[in-house]
mmCIF file of C-alpha atoms and ligand atoms in Angstrom:
data_model
loop_
_atom_site.group_PDB
_atom_site.id
_atom_site.type_symbol
_atom_site.label_atom_id
_atom_site.label_comp_id
_atom_site.label_asym_id
_atom_site.label_seq_id
_atom_site.Cartn_x
_atom_site.Cartn_y
_atom_site.Cartn_z
ATOM 1 C CA MET A 204 165.767 120.745 99.564
ATOM 2 C CA THR A 205 167.748 121.922 96.129
ATOM 3 C CA THR A 206 169.729 125.612 96.477
ATOM 4 C CA THR A 207 167.303 126.344 93.803
ATOM 5 C CA SER A 208 164.079 124.959 94.473
ATOM 6 C CA THR A 209 164.930 126.701 98.273
ATOM 7 C CA SER A 210 165.769 129.855 96.396
ATOM 8 C CA ALA A 211 162.449 129.866 94.987
ATOM 9 C CA LEU A 212 160.502 129.028 97.739
ATOM 10 C CA GLU A 213 162.572 131.769 99.492
ATOM 11 C CA GLU A 214 161.047 134.253 96.823
ATOM 12 C CA ILE A 215 157.714 133.207 97.267
ATOM 13 C CA GLN A 216 157.349 134.018 100.581
ATOM 14 C CA ALA A 217 160.192 137.507 99.903
ATOM 15 C CA ARG A 218 157.411 138.391 97.776
ATOM 16 C CA GLU A 219 154.728 138.048 99.642
ATOM 17 C CA ALA A 220 156.242 139.255 103.413
ATOM 18 C CA ARG A 221 155.803 142.817 100.563
ATOM 19 C CA HIS A 222 152.618 142.251 99.926
ATOM 20 C CA VAL A 223 150.391 140.202 100.961
ATOM 21 C CA LEU A 224 148.463 140.749 104.467
ATOM 22 C CA GLN A 225 150.597 138.321 107.517
ATOM 23 C CA THR A 226 147.673 137.147 108.543
ATOM 24 C CA TYR A 227 148.424 134.006 108.472
ATOM 25 C CA ARG A 228 151.863 132.317 109.740
ATOM 26 C CA ARG A 229 152.829 130.136 106.656
ATOM 27 C CA ASN A 230 154.777 126.439 106.934
ATOM 28 C CA PRO A 231 157.263 126.607 104.512
ATOM 29 C CA VAL A 232 156.043 124.257 102.166
ATOM 30 C CA THR A 233 154.659 124.970 98.545
ATOM 31 C CA PHE A 234 152.913 122.527 96.623
ATOM 32 C CA VAL A 235 152.441 122.567 93.497
ATOM 33 C CA ARG A 236 150.452 119.742 92.435
ATOM 34 C CA GLY A 237 147.969 117.571 94.087
ATOM 35 C CA GLN A 238 146.716 113.829 93.227
ATOM 36 C CA GLY A 239 143.438 112.003 95.355
ATOM 37 C CA VAL A 240 145.563 112.149 98.734
ATOM 38 C CA ARG A 241 148.716 113.189 97.975
ATOM 39 C CA LEU A 242 150.425 116.177 97.621
ATOM 40 C CA TYR A 243 153.849 117.546 96.351
ATOM 41 C CA ASP A 244 155.494 120.390 97.092
ATOM 42 C CA ALA A 245 157.695 121.883 94.597
ATOM 43 C CA GLU A 246 161.364 119.664 94.302
ATOM 44 C CA GLY A 247 158.176 116.516 94.558
ATOM 45 C CA ARG A 248 158.576 115.511 97.682
ATOM 46 C CA GLU A 249 154.874 113.411 98.187
ATOM 47 C CA TYR A 250 153.129 114.074 101.321
ATOM 48 C CA PHE A 251 149.780 112.081 102.286
ATOM 49 C CA ASP A 252 147.379 114.704 102.711
ATOM 50 C CA LEU A 253 145.276 113.945 105.736
ATOM 51 C CA LEU A 254 144.546 117.283 106.331
ATOM 52 C CA SER A 255 142.169 118.384 102.958
ATOM 53 C CA GLY A 256 143.177 122.236 102.994
ATOM 54 C CA ILE A 257 140.770 122.478 106.060
ATOM 55 C CA GLY A 258 137.681 119.565 104.888
ATOM 56 C CA VAL A 259 137.614 121.053 101.937
ATOM 57 C CA ALA A 260 139.769 118.656 99.496
ATOM 58 C CA SER A 261 137.186 116.501 100.029
ATOM 59 C CA LEU A 262 137.164 114.117 97.227
ATOM 60 C CA GLY A 263 141.122 114.392 97.653
ATOM 61 C CA HIS A 264 143.188 116.547 94.644
ATOM 62 C CA ALA A 265 142.333 116.500 90.440
ATOM 63 C CA HIS A 266 139.468 114.435 91.451
ATOM 64 C CA PRO A 267 139.023 113.237 87.230
ATOM 65 C CA GLY A 268 135.323 113.997 87.583
ATOM 66 C CA LEU A 269 134.969 117.091 89.480
ATOM 67 C CA ALA A 270 137.735 118.840 87.495
ATOM 68 C CA ARG A 271 135.594 117.328 83.927
ATOM 69 C CA ALA A 272 132.561 119.182 85.274
ATOM 70 C CA ILE A 273 134.211 122.834 86.067
ATOM 71 C CA ALA A 274 135.906 122.250 82.416
ATOM 72 C CA ASP A 275 132.607 121.607 81.027
ATOM 73 C CA GLN A 276 131.060 124.825 83.286
ATOM 74 C CA ALA A 277 134.329 127.493 82.503
ATOM 75 C CA GLN A 278 133.181 126.488 79.033
ATOM 76 C CA GLN A 279 129.695 127.002 78.750
ATOM 77 C CA LEU A 280 128.949 129.950 81.611
ATOM 78 C CA LEU A 281 130.524 130.760 85.380
ATOM 79 C CA HIS A 282 128.229 133.702 86.406
ATOM 80 C CA THR A 283 125.233 136.010 85.634
ATOM 81 C CA SER A 284 124.515 136.988 89.735
ATOM 82 C CA ASN A 285 121.436 136.028 91.473
ATOM 83 C CA LEU A 286 119.695 139.019 89.382
ATOM 84 C CA PHE A 287 118.434 135.995 86.815
ATOM 85 C CA PHE A 288 117.928 132.309 87.309
ATOM 86 C CA HIS A 289 119.849 129.513 85.847
ATOM 87 C CA PRO A 290 119.282 126.049 85.709
ATOM 88 C CA LEU A 291 121.697 124.289 88.434
ATOM 89 C CA GLN A 292 120.832 126.592 91.961
ATOM 90 C CA GLY A 293 117.596 124.923 92.715
ATOM 91 C CA GLN A 294 119.319 121.348 91.677
ATOM 92 C CA VAL A 295 121.734 122.149 94.584
ATOM 93 C CA ALA A 296 118.606 123.142 96.849
ATOM 94 C CA GLU A 297 117.216 120.431 96.356
ATOM 95 C CA LYS A 298 119.121 117.445 96.874
ATOM 96 C CA LEU A 299 120.501 119.783 100.183
ATOM 97 C CA SER A 300 116.889 119.541 100.972
ATOM 98 C CA SER A 301 116.902 115.948 101.035
ATOM 99 C CA LEU A 302 120.016 114.999 102.798
ATOM 100 C CA SER A 303 118.311 117.678 106.086
ATOM 101 C CA GLY A 304 114.941 118.295 105.883
ATOM 102 C CA LEU A 305 115.587 121.821 105.514
ATOM 103 C CA PRO A 306 113.515 122.695 103.333
ATOM 104 C CA ARG A 307 115.256 125.753 101.574
ATOM 105 C CA ALA A 308 118.908 126.886 101.014
ATOM 106 C CA PHE A 309 120.432 130.211 100.918
ATOM 107 C CA PHE A 310 123.406 130.040 99.005
ATOM 108 C CA CYS A 311 126.611 132.012 99.991
ATOM 109 C CA ASN A 312 130.580 131.714 99.558
ATOM 110 C CA SER A 313 131.411 130.321 103.177
ATOM 111 C CA GLY A 314 131.257 129.075 105.873
ATOM 112 C CA ALA A 315 131.353 132.689 108.466
ATOM 113 C CA GLU A 316 128.917 133.743 106.077
ATOM 114 C CA ALA A 317 126.849 130.899 105.734
ATOM 115 C CA VAL A 318 126.585 131.364 109.416
ATOM 116 C CA GLU A 319 126.249 134.964 109.403
ATOM 117 C CA ALA A 320 123.026 134.063 107.071
ATOM 118 C CA CYS A 321 121.600 132.023 110.210
ATOM 119 C CA LEU A 322 122.378 134.582 112.255
ATOM 120 C CA LYS A 323 120.485 137.591 110.583
ATOM 121 C CA PHE A 324 117.177 134.870 109.663
ATOM 122 C CA ALA A 325 116.607 134.211 112.817
ATOM 123 C CA ARG A 326 116.831 137.466 114.034
ATOM 124 C CA ARG A 327 114.532 138.151 110.662
ATOM 125 C CA TYR A 328 111.848 135.245 112.563
ATOM 126 C CA TRP A 329 111.680 137.705 115.266
ATOM 127 C CA TYR A 330 111.529 141.081 113.903
ATOM 128 C CA THR A 331 108.438 139.038 111.709
ATOM 129 C CA ARG A 332 107.000 137.652 114.529
ATOM 130 C CA GLN A 333 106.652 141.135 115.895
ATOM 131 C CA GLU A 334 109.099 140.331 119.827
ATOM 132 C CA PRO A 335 112.104 140.595 118.044
ATOM 133 C CA ARG A 336 114.502 138.553 120.827
ATOM 134 C CA ALA A 337 118.356 140.043 120.552
ATOM 135 C CA GLU A 338 120.100 137.214 122.349
ATOM 136 C CA PHE A 339 122.564 134.117 120.931
ATOM 137 C CA ILE A 340 123.305 130.882 123.112
ATOM 138 C CA ALA A 341 126.307 128.910 122.033
ATOM 139 C CA LEU A 342 129.161 127.447 123.280
ATOM 140 C CA GLU A 343 132.124 127.468 124.850
ATOM 141 C CA GLU A 344 135.353 126.876 122.571
ATOM 142 C CA SER A 345 133.309 127.561 119.277
ATOM 143 C CA PHE A 346 134.322 128.079 116.176
ATOM 144 C CA HIS A 347 131.638 129.761 113.504
ATOM 145 C CA GLY A 348 133.365 132.036 111.478
ATOM 146 C CA ARG A 349 135.944 135.587 111.225
ATOM 147 C CA THR A 350 133.326 138.176 110.219
ATOM 148 C CA LEU A 351 131.961 139.998 113.065
ATOM 149 C CA GLY A 352 128.360 137.987 113.574
ATOM 150 C CA ALA A 353 130.189 135.002 113.536
ATOM 151 C CA LEU A 354 132.775 136.654 115.401
ATOM 152 C CA SER A 355 130.806 137.010 118.259
ATOM 153 C CA VAL A 356 129.805 133.564 118.234
ATOM 154 C CA THR A 357 132.805 132.158 118.206
ATOM 155 C CA SER A 358 135.007 131.829 122.276
ATOM 156 C CA ASP A 359 138.213 132.559 122.055
ATOM 157 C CA GLU A 360 139.297 135.748 123.431
ATOM 158 C CA HIS A 361 142.430 135.801 121.122
ATOM 159 C CA TYR A 362 139.773 135.957 118.079
ATOM 160 C CA ARG A 363 137.779 138.552 119.425
ATOM 161 C CA ALA A 364 139.676 140.907 122.105
ATOM 162 C CA PRO A 365 140.860 143.213 118.900
ATOM 163 C CA PHE A 366 138.034 143.385 117.282
ATOM 164 C CA GLU A 367 135.052 144.292 120.632
ATOM 165 C CA PRO A 368 132.536 145.587 121.243
ATOM 166 C CA LEU A 369 131.207 142.691 119.018
ATOM 167 C CA LEU A 370 127.192 141.565 119.200
ATOM 168 C CA PRO A 371 125.868 142.219 122.503
ATOM 169 C CA SER A 372 123.714 139.711 123.407
ATOM 170 C CA VAL A 373 125.888 136.725 123.268
ATOM 171 C CA ARG A 374 125.851 134.587 126.239
ATOM 172 C CA PHE A 375 128.580 130.988 126.708
ATOM 173 C CA VAL A 376 127.898 128.247 127.674
ATOM 174 C CA PRO A 377 129.651 125.206 129.036
ATOM 175 C CA ALA A 378 129.233 122.227 126.106
ATOM 176 C CA ASN A 379 128.010 119.412 127.042
ATOM 177 C CA ASP A 380 126.486 120.466 130.165
ATOM 178 C CA PRO A 381 123.122 119.977 129.738
ATOM 179 C CA THR A 382 122.129 122.213 133.537
ATOM 180 C CA ALA A 383 124.017 125.146 131.774
ATOM 181 C CA ILE A 384 122.361 125.038 128.529
ATOM 182 C CA LYS A 385 118.643 125.505 130.247
ATOM 183 C CA ALA A 386 119.369 128.065 132.665
ATOM 184 C CA ALA A 387 120.907 129.994 129.848
ATOM 185 C CA VAL A 388 117.591 130.061 127.487
ATOM 186 C CA SER A 389 114.737 131.900 128.384
ATOM 187 C CA THR A 390 112.248 133.761 126.344
ATOM 188 C CA GLN A 391 114.455 136.409 125.631
ATOM 189 C CA THR A 392 116.784 134.214 123.335
ATOM 190 C CA ALA A 393 116.886 134.431 119.627
ATOM 191 C CA ALA A 394 119.005 131.322 118.840
ATOM 192 C CA ILE A 395 121.060 128.376 119.968
ATOM 193 C CA ILE A 396 124.223 128.776 117.720
ATOM 194 C CA ALA A 397 126.145 125.684 118.303
ATOM 195 C CA GLU A 398 128.881 122.985 116.165
ATOM 196 C CA PRO A 399 127.619 119.280 116.496
ATOM 197 C CA VAL A 400 131.200 117.479 116.281
ATOM 198 C CA GLN A 401 133.702 121.363 117.528
ATOM 199 C CA GLY A 402 135.928 121.831 115.504
ATOM 200 C CA GLU A 403 138.173 123.851 116.326
ATOM 201 C CA GLY A 404 138.124 123.717 119.296
ATOM 202 C CA GLY A 405 139.939 120.214 119.237
ATOM 203 C CA VAL A 406 137.055 117.831 117.500
ATOM 204 C CA ARG A 407 134.685 117.399 120.464
ATOM 205 C CA PRO A 408 132.096 115.324 119.243
ATOM 206 C CA LEU A 409 128.798 116.986 122.063
ATOM 207 C CA THR A 410 126.451 114.529 123.679
ATOM 208 C CA PRO A 411 122.946 113.093 122.525
ATOM 209 C CA ALA A 412 122.559 114.349 126.577
ATOM 210 C CA PHE A 413 123.384 117.499 126.093
ATOM 211 C CA ALA A 414 121.653 117.897 122.513
ATOM 212 C CA ALA A 415 118.565 116.394 124.360
ATOM 213 C CA ALA A 416 118.708 119.600 126.740
ATOM 214 C CA ILE A 417 119.050 121.989 123.555
ATOM 215 C CA ASN A 418 115.927 120.567 121.981
ATOM 216 C CA GLU A 419 114.315 120.885 126.081
ATOM 217 C CA ALA A 420 114.775 124.532 125.697
ATOM 218 C CA CYS A 421 113.894 125.491 122.387
ATOM 219 C CA ALA A 422 111.288 123.666 122.869
ATOM 220 C CA ALA A 423 110.227 125.626 126.191
ATOM 221 C CA SER A 424 111.819 128.740 124.981
ATOM 222 C CA GLY A 425 110.193 129.220 121.565
ATOM 223 C CA ALA A 426 114.426 130.351 120.416
ATOM 224 C CA LEU A 427 115.010 128.549 117.731
ATOM 225 C CA PHE A 428 118.668 125.997 116.454
ATOM 226 C CA ILE A 429 121.524 126.977 114.111
ATOM 227 C CA ALA A 430 123.455 123.616 113.955
ATOM 228 C CA ASP A 431 127.144 124.816 112.231
ATOM 229 C CA GLU A 432 127.637 121.559 109.916
ATOM 230 C CA VAL A 433 130.489 124.041 108.264
ATOM 231 C CA GLN A 434 133.215 120.710 109.548
ATOM 232 C CA SER A 435 131.021 118.560 110.914
ATOM 233 C CA GLY A 436 128.242 118.446 107.901
ATOM 234 C CA LEU A 437 128.506 116.549 104.225
ATOM 235 C CA GLY A 438 130.069 113.226 105.210
ATOM 236 C CA ARG A 439 132.648 113.777 107.393
ATOM 237 C CA THR A 440 131.083 111.850 110.769
ATOM 238 C CA GLY A 441 129.964 108.982 108.319
ATOM 239 C CA SER A 442 126.469 110.124 108.285
ATOM 240 C CA PRO A 443 124.952 112.909 105.959
ATOM 241 C CA PHE A 444 124.806 115.746 108.759
ATOM 242 C CA TYR A 445 125.311 115.162 112.306
ATOM 243 C CA TYR A 446 123.354 116.229 114.022
ATOM 244 C CA SER A 447 120.479 113.396 113.299
ATOM 245 C CA GLU A 448 122.745 110.995 115.044
ATOM 246 C CA LEU A 449 122.605 113.388 117.901
ATOM 247 C CA GLY A 450 118.519 113.685 117.752
ATOM 248 C CA LEU A 451 119.235 117.057 117.348
ATOM 249 C CA LYS A 452 115.964 119.729 115.688
ATOM 250 C CA PRO A 453 117.964 122.318 113.758
ATOM 251 C CA HIS A 454 115.793 125.325 112.229
ATOM 252 C CA LEU A 455 119.468 126.466 109.984
ATOM 253 C CA MET A 456 122.413 124.808 109.166
ATOM 254 C CA SER A 457 125.260 126.419 108.146
ATOM 255 C CA LEU A 458 127.444 124.572 105.744
ATOM 256 C CA GLY A 459 130.125 125.716 103.671
ATOM 257 C CA LYS A 460 134.150 123.126 103.008
ATOM 258 C CA ALA A 461 133.362 120.067 101.615
ATOM 259 C CA LEU A 462 130.355 121.745 99.596
ATOM 260 C CA GLY A 463 132.532 122.458 96.784
ATOM 261 C CA GLY A 464 135.104 120.253 96.898
ATOM 262 C CA GLY A 465 137.044 123.232 96.950
ATOM 263 C CA VAL A 466 135.211 125.637 94.503
ATOM 264 C CA PRO A 467 135.064 128.009 97.596
ATOM 265 C CA ILE A 468 130.652 128.190 97.612
ATOM 266 C CA GLY A 469 128.807 127.883 101.327
ATOM 267 C CA ALA A 470 125.047 127.660 102.391
ATOM 268 C CA ALA A 471 122.962 128.460 105.110
ATOM 269 C CA LEU A 472 119.854 125.389 105.150
ATOM 270 C CA ILE A 473 116.672 127.231 106.837
ATOM 271 C CA SER A 474 113.281 125.851 107.954
ATOM 272 C CA ASP A 475 110.406 126.539 106.166
ATOM 273 C CA GLU A 476 108.860 128.024 109.783
ATOM 274 C CA VAL A 477 112.059 130.628 109.401
ATOM 275 C CA ALA A 478 111.721 130.587 105.158
ATOM 276 C CA LYS A 479 107.809 132.131 105.358
ATOM 277 C CA THR A 480 109.227 134.926 108.258
ATOM 278 C CA ILE A 481 112.029 135.770 105.581
ATOM 279 C CA SER A 482 111.471 138.325 102.205
ATOM 280 C CA TYR A 483 112.524 139.508 98.978
ATOM 281 C CA GLY A 484 116.109 141.970 99.416
ATOM 282 C CA ASP A 485 116.657 140.821 103.156
ATOM 283 C CA HIS A 486 119.104 139.131 102.220
ATOM 284 C CA GLY A 487 121.875 138.415 99.312
ATOM 285 C CA SER A 488 125.636 137.969 97.333
ATOM 286 C CA THR A 489 126.994 138.847 94.720
ATOM 287 C CA TYR A 490 129.041 135.466 93.791
ATOM 288 C CA GLY A 491 126.488 133.159 95.695
ATOM 289 C CA GLY A 492 125.508 130.017 94.338
ATOM 290 C CA ASN A 493 127.012 131.249 90.851
ATOM 291 C CA LEU A 494 127.003 128.193 88.388
ATOM 292 C CA LEU A 495 130.691 126.761 88.714
ATOM 293 C CA ALA A 496 130.315 127.007 92.731
ATOM 294 C CA CYS A 497 126.666 125.219 91.498
ATOM 295 C CA ARG A 498 127.854 122.445 89.120
ATOM 296 C CA ALA A 499 131.583 122.061 92.050
ATOM 297 C CA ALA A 500 128.469 121.546 95.064
ATOM 298 C CA LEU A 501 126.409 118.821 92.273
ATOM 299 C CA TRP A 502 129.368 116.844 91.448
ATOM 300 C CA PHE A 503 130.521 116.493 95.009
ATOM 301 C CA LEU A 504 127.038 115.686 96.298
ATOM 302 C CA GLY A 505 126.267 113.029 93.553
ATOM 303 C CA GLU A 506 130.272 111.617 95.089
ATOM 304 C CA LEU A 507 128.040 111.705 98.035
ATOM 305 C CA THR A 508 125.426 109.660 97.309
ATOM 306 C CA ASP A 509 126.084 107.792 95.037
ATOM 307 C CA GLY A 510 129.227 107.252 94.785
ATOM 308 C CA GLY A 511 129.485 105.171 97.737
ATOM 309 C CA VAL A 512 131.494 108.717 100.085
ATOM 310 C CA LEU A 513 129.576 108.101 102.621
ATOM 311 C CA GLU A 514 130.101 104.619 102.806
ATOM 312 C CA ASN A 515 133.904 104.668 102.482
ATOM 313 C CA VAL A 516 134.431 107.698 105.648
ATOM 314 C CA ARG A 517 132.237 104.747 107.465
ATOM 315 C CA ARG A 518 135.168 102.343 106.694
ATOM 316 C CA VAL A 519 137.805 103.946 106.510
ATOM 317 C CA GLY A 520 136.487 106.333 109.567
ATOM 318 C CA ARG A 521 136.731 102.820 111.829
ATOM 319 C CA ILE A 522 140.665 102.200 110.536
ATOM 320 C CA PHE A 523 141.079 104.994 111.621
ATOM 321 C CA ASP A 524 139.252 104.344 115.297
ATOM 322 C CA GLU A 525 141.522 101.591 115.904
ATOM 323 C CA ARG A 526 145.036 102.570 114.640
ATOM 324 C CA LEU A 527 144.545 106.273 116.367
ATOM 325 C CA HIS A 528 143.808 104.106 119.105
ATOM 326 C CA ALA A 529 146.492 102.194 118.818
ATOM 327 C CA LEU A 530 149.163 104.985 118.426
ATOM 328 C CA GLN A 531 147.602 106.118 121.540
ATOM 329 C CA ALA A 532 148.051 103.336 123.382
ATOM 330 C CA LYS A 533 151.968 103.393 121.906
ATOM 331 C CA HIS A 534 152.613 106.973 122.394
ATOM 332 C CA ALA A 535 152.385 108.013 126.178
ATOM 333 C CA PHE A 536 152.036 111.496 125.135
ATOM 334 C CA ILE A 537 148.151 111.492 123.596
ATOM 335 C CA LYS A 538 145.987 112.049 126.537
ATOM 336 C CA ASP A 539 142.801 111.408 124.508
ATOM 337 C CA VAL A 540 141.412 110.035 120.392
ATOM 338 C CA ARG A 541 138.388 111.839 120.271
ATOM 339 C CA GLY A 542 136.187 111.765 116.646
ATOM 340 C CA VAL A 543 134.032 109.996 114.680
ATOM 341 C CA GLY A 544 134.006 108.394 110.926
ATOM 342 C CA LEU A 545 136.344 110.768 109.050
ATOM 343 C CA ILE A 546 137.406 114.154 111.299
ATOM 344 C CA TRP A 547 139.458 112.974 114.060
ATOM 345 C CA GLY A 548 141.406 115.003 117.307
ATOM 346 C CA LEU A 549 144.196 113.380 119.468
ATOM 347 C CA GLU A 550 144.619 115.550 122.219
ATOM 348 C CA LEU A 551 148.676 115.172 123.994
ATOM 349 C CA SER A 552 150.074 116.623 126.847
ATOM 350 C CA ARG A 553 152.237 119.265 125.842
ATOM 351 C CA ASP A 554 151.951 121.789 121.976
ATOM 352 C CA ALA A 555 151.164 119.619 118.989
ATOM 353 C CA ALA A 556 152.868 121.832 116.969
ATOM 354 C CA PRO A 557 155.938 119.707 116.968
ATOM 355 C CA VAL A 558 153.655 116.862 115.748
ATOM 356 C CA VAL A 559 152.020 119.167 112.475
ATOM 357 C CA GLN A 560 156.355 119.972 111.466
ATOM 358 C CA ALA A 561 157.622 116.000 112.550
ATOM 359 C CA GLY A 562 154.649 115.507 110.154
ATOM 360 C CA LEU A 563 155.794 117.349 107.399
ATOM 361 C CA ALA A 564 158.909 116.216 107.997
ATOM 362 C CA ASN A 565 157.889 112.272 107.557
ATOM 363 C CA GLY A 566 155.448 112.880 103.877
ATOM 364 C CA VAL A 567 151.969 114.198 106.395
ATOM 365 C CA ILE A 568 149.945 116.672 106.635
ATOM 366 C CA VAL A 569 148.224 117.109 109.890
ATOM 367 C CA ASN A 570 147.328 120.205 111.925
ATOM 368 C CA ARG A 571 147.387 121.921 115.786
ATOM 369 C CA THR A 572 144.056 123.430 117.047
ATOM 370 C CA ALA A 573 143.461 124.381 120.267
ATOM 371 C CA GLU A 574 147.281 124.503 120.585
ATOM 372 C CA THR A 575 147.464 120.518 122.419
ATOM 373 C CA VAL A 576 145.292 118.942 119.642
ATOM 374 C CA VAL A 577 146.452 117.367 116.166
ATOM 375 C CA ARG A 578 143.551 117.091 113.519
ATOM 376 C CA LEU A 579 143.341 115.071 111.318
ATOM 377 C CA LEU A 580 140.353 116.234 108.527
ATOM 378 C CA PRO A 581 141.747 113.639 105.853
ATOM 379 C CA PRO A 582 139.513 113.523 102.027
ATOM 380 C CA LEU A 583 136.066 111.490 102.353
ATOM 381 C CA ASN A 584 137.224 109.300 99.218
ATOM 382 C CA ILE A 585 140.492 108.348 101.537
ATOM 383 C CA THR A 586 140.876 104.136 100.712
ATOM 384 C CA GLN A 587 142.048 101.820 103.427
ATOM 385 C CA ASP A 588 145.438 101.257 102.153
ATOM 386 C CA GLU A 589 146.153 104.944 101.925
ATOM 387 C CA ALA A 590 145.142 105.450 105.710
ATOM 388 C CA SER A 591 147.321 102.866 106.322
ATOM 389 C CA GLU A 592 150.451 103.706 105.181
ATOM 390 C CA ALA A 593 149.541 108.569 105.891
ATOM 391 C CA LEU A 594 148.255 106.545 109.900
ATOM 392 C CA GLY A 595 151.945 104.439 109.076
ATOM 393 C CA ARG A 596 153.798 108.096 108.529
ATOM 394 C CA LEU A 597 151.950 110.179 111.327
ATOM 395 C CA ASP A 598 152.938 107.227 114.114
ATOM 396 C CA ALA A 599 156.830 107.546 113.012
ATOM 397 C CA ALA A 600 155.406 111.712 113.199
ATOM 398 C CA LEU A 601 154.978 111.127 116.943
ATOM 399 C CA ALA A 602 158.195 109.432 117.397
ATOM 400 C CA ALA A 603 160.397 111.677 115.914
ATOM 401 C CA ALA A 604 158.416 114.102 118.426
ATOM 402 C CA GLY A 605 158.049 112.420 121.429
ATOM 403 C CA ALA A 606 161.852 111.631 120.602
ATOM 404 C CA ALA A 607 162.450 115.545 120.586
ATOM 405 C CA ALA A 608 160.601 116.657 123.637
HETATM 406 C C1 PLP B 793 132.267 125.347 112.588
HETATM 407 C C2 PLP B 793 132.891 126.012 111.324
HETATM 408 N N1 PLP B 793 132.000 127.164 111.213
HETATM 409 C C3 PLP B 793 132.808 128.601 110.220
HETATM 410 C C4 PLP B 793 133.836 128.291 109.908
HETATM 411 C C5 PLP B 793 134.281 129.046 108.872
HETATM 412 O O1 PLP B 793 133.808 128.151 108.156
HETATM 413 P P1 PLP B 793 135.131 129.555 106.625
HETATM 414 O O2 PLP B 793 136.632 129.377 107.298
HETATM 415 O O3 PLP B 793 134.936 129.080 105.506
HETATM 416 O O4 PLP B 793 135.249 130.869 106.382
HETATM 417 C C6 PLP B 793 134.169 127.008 110.267
HETATM 418 C C7 PLP B 793 136.093 127.071 109.877
HETATM 419 O O5 PLP B 793 136.255 127.115 110.090
HETATM 420 C C8 PLP B 793 133.544 125.958 110.764
HETATM 421 O O6 PLP B 793 134.810 125.302 111.729
#
């Protein structure tokens, strides 16, 4: 780092320290430019981005088609509110419906808002049926967001404790324990909520046997099932949504992250059975599904289904699978490798933070989740060659972190 750039970073840090609420412990890097899977910092150093802004920059950085679509939309019309029609919201909803099998969409701006909407719609369903049910069943190691409703179904005590009391009547059961979920669900249960692949909890896919138990519990009790596909959905696993790989039958689904390729947009998808219990005014969002967000989402969805992105995830996913298992054989402190498509977690026998730091030093971006897990969420259009080079850098980072321990 040169003296000038160090002082530029220091100046940025000092200004944030004075005026930005200190809720994020940031890495000391300032990115100024991106190109595909590569990011560049203020000193012009190149990094392979195997995190894509936590699964958001789904088509990589500065994607020319997405950039053109956004610029074009900005020159026409960005926002008019949900008081009026515009041509794009229905088109995004139609595409999401054909991909998911859930016929209706409600648009919002983030994953947490999508979860929040699903929880409200589940309550509304039971209210309309004049059989109010308050209870939600969620899973241990879950993460659904930071708003009060979403936090209420998030298991981590560290996130919850300062904000209690949260929603009453939330029960947590261990993931992948069919007996526990069947025992927990009753005719008091409004809905079960689960991530088909638990992301923040350490990249833990649900098992088909557990999925079958969720289906059985819902059928026996009438409880709704909410699939939180904010992280696992929209091509991340090589399928449009991972629920279908598991045989789950969601009534509601939350989406976010990848959908706008970096432009904030979230969506709750809703079955007809639930949708018909919801009335005008029950929920709303000023920004939700505006022209800019929908234009970006349409571009992303087009690339996903017609631009070869899904096939790419499956193809390059196999390289990640092979190479990450080879890294496990080489580095003894990798205890487990979990994932599918382009969502992967390396469970270490120690804190994962030094690997993240060594990654930055070696020009590759990964992150730590659940303390001991190195998580990888690369752009969905990463090529085989890029994957190979990036994983070479990760190998070097693992070696450096291993040697330093
Ligand atoms: C499964 C899941 N649900 C919800 C959220 C919350 O999304 P957001 O941070 O966009 O509010 C996340 C974020 O990581 C997530 O992984």
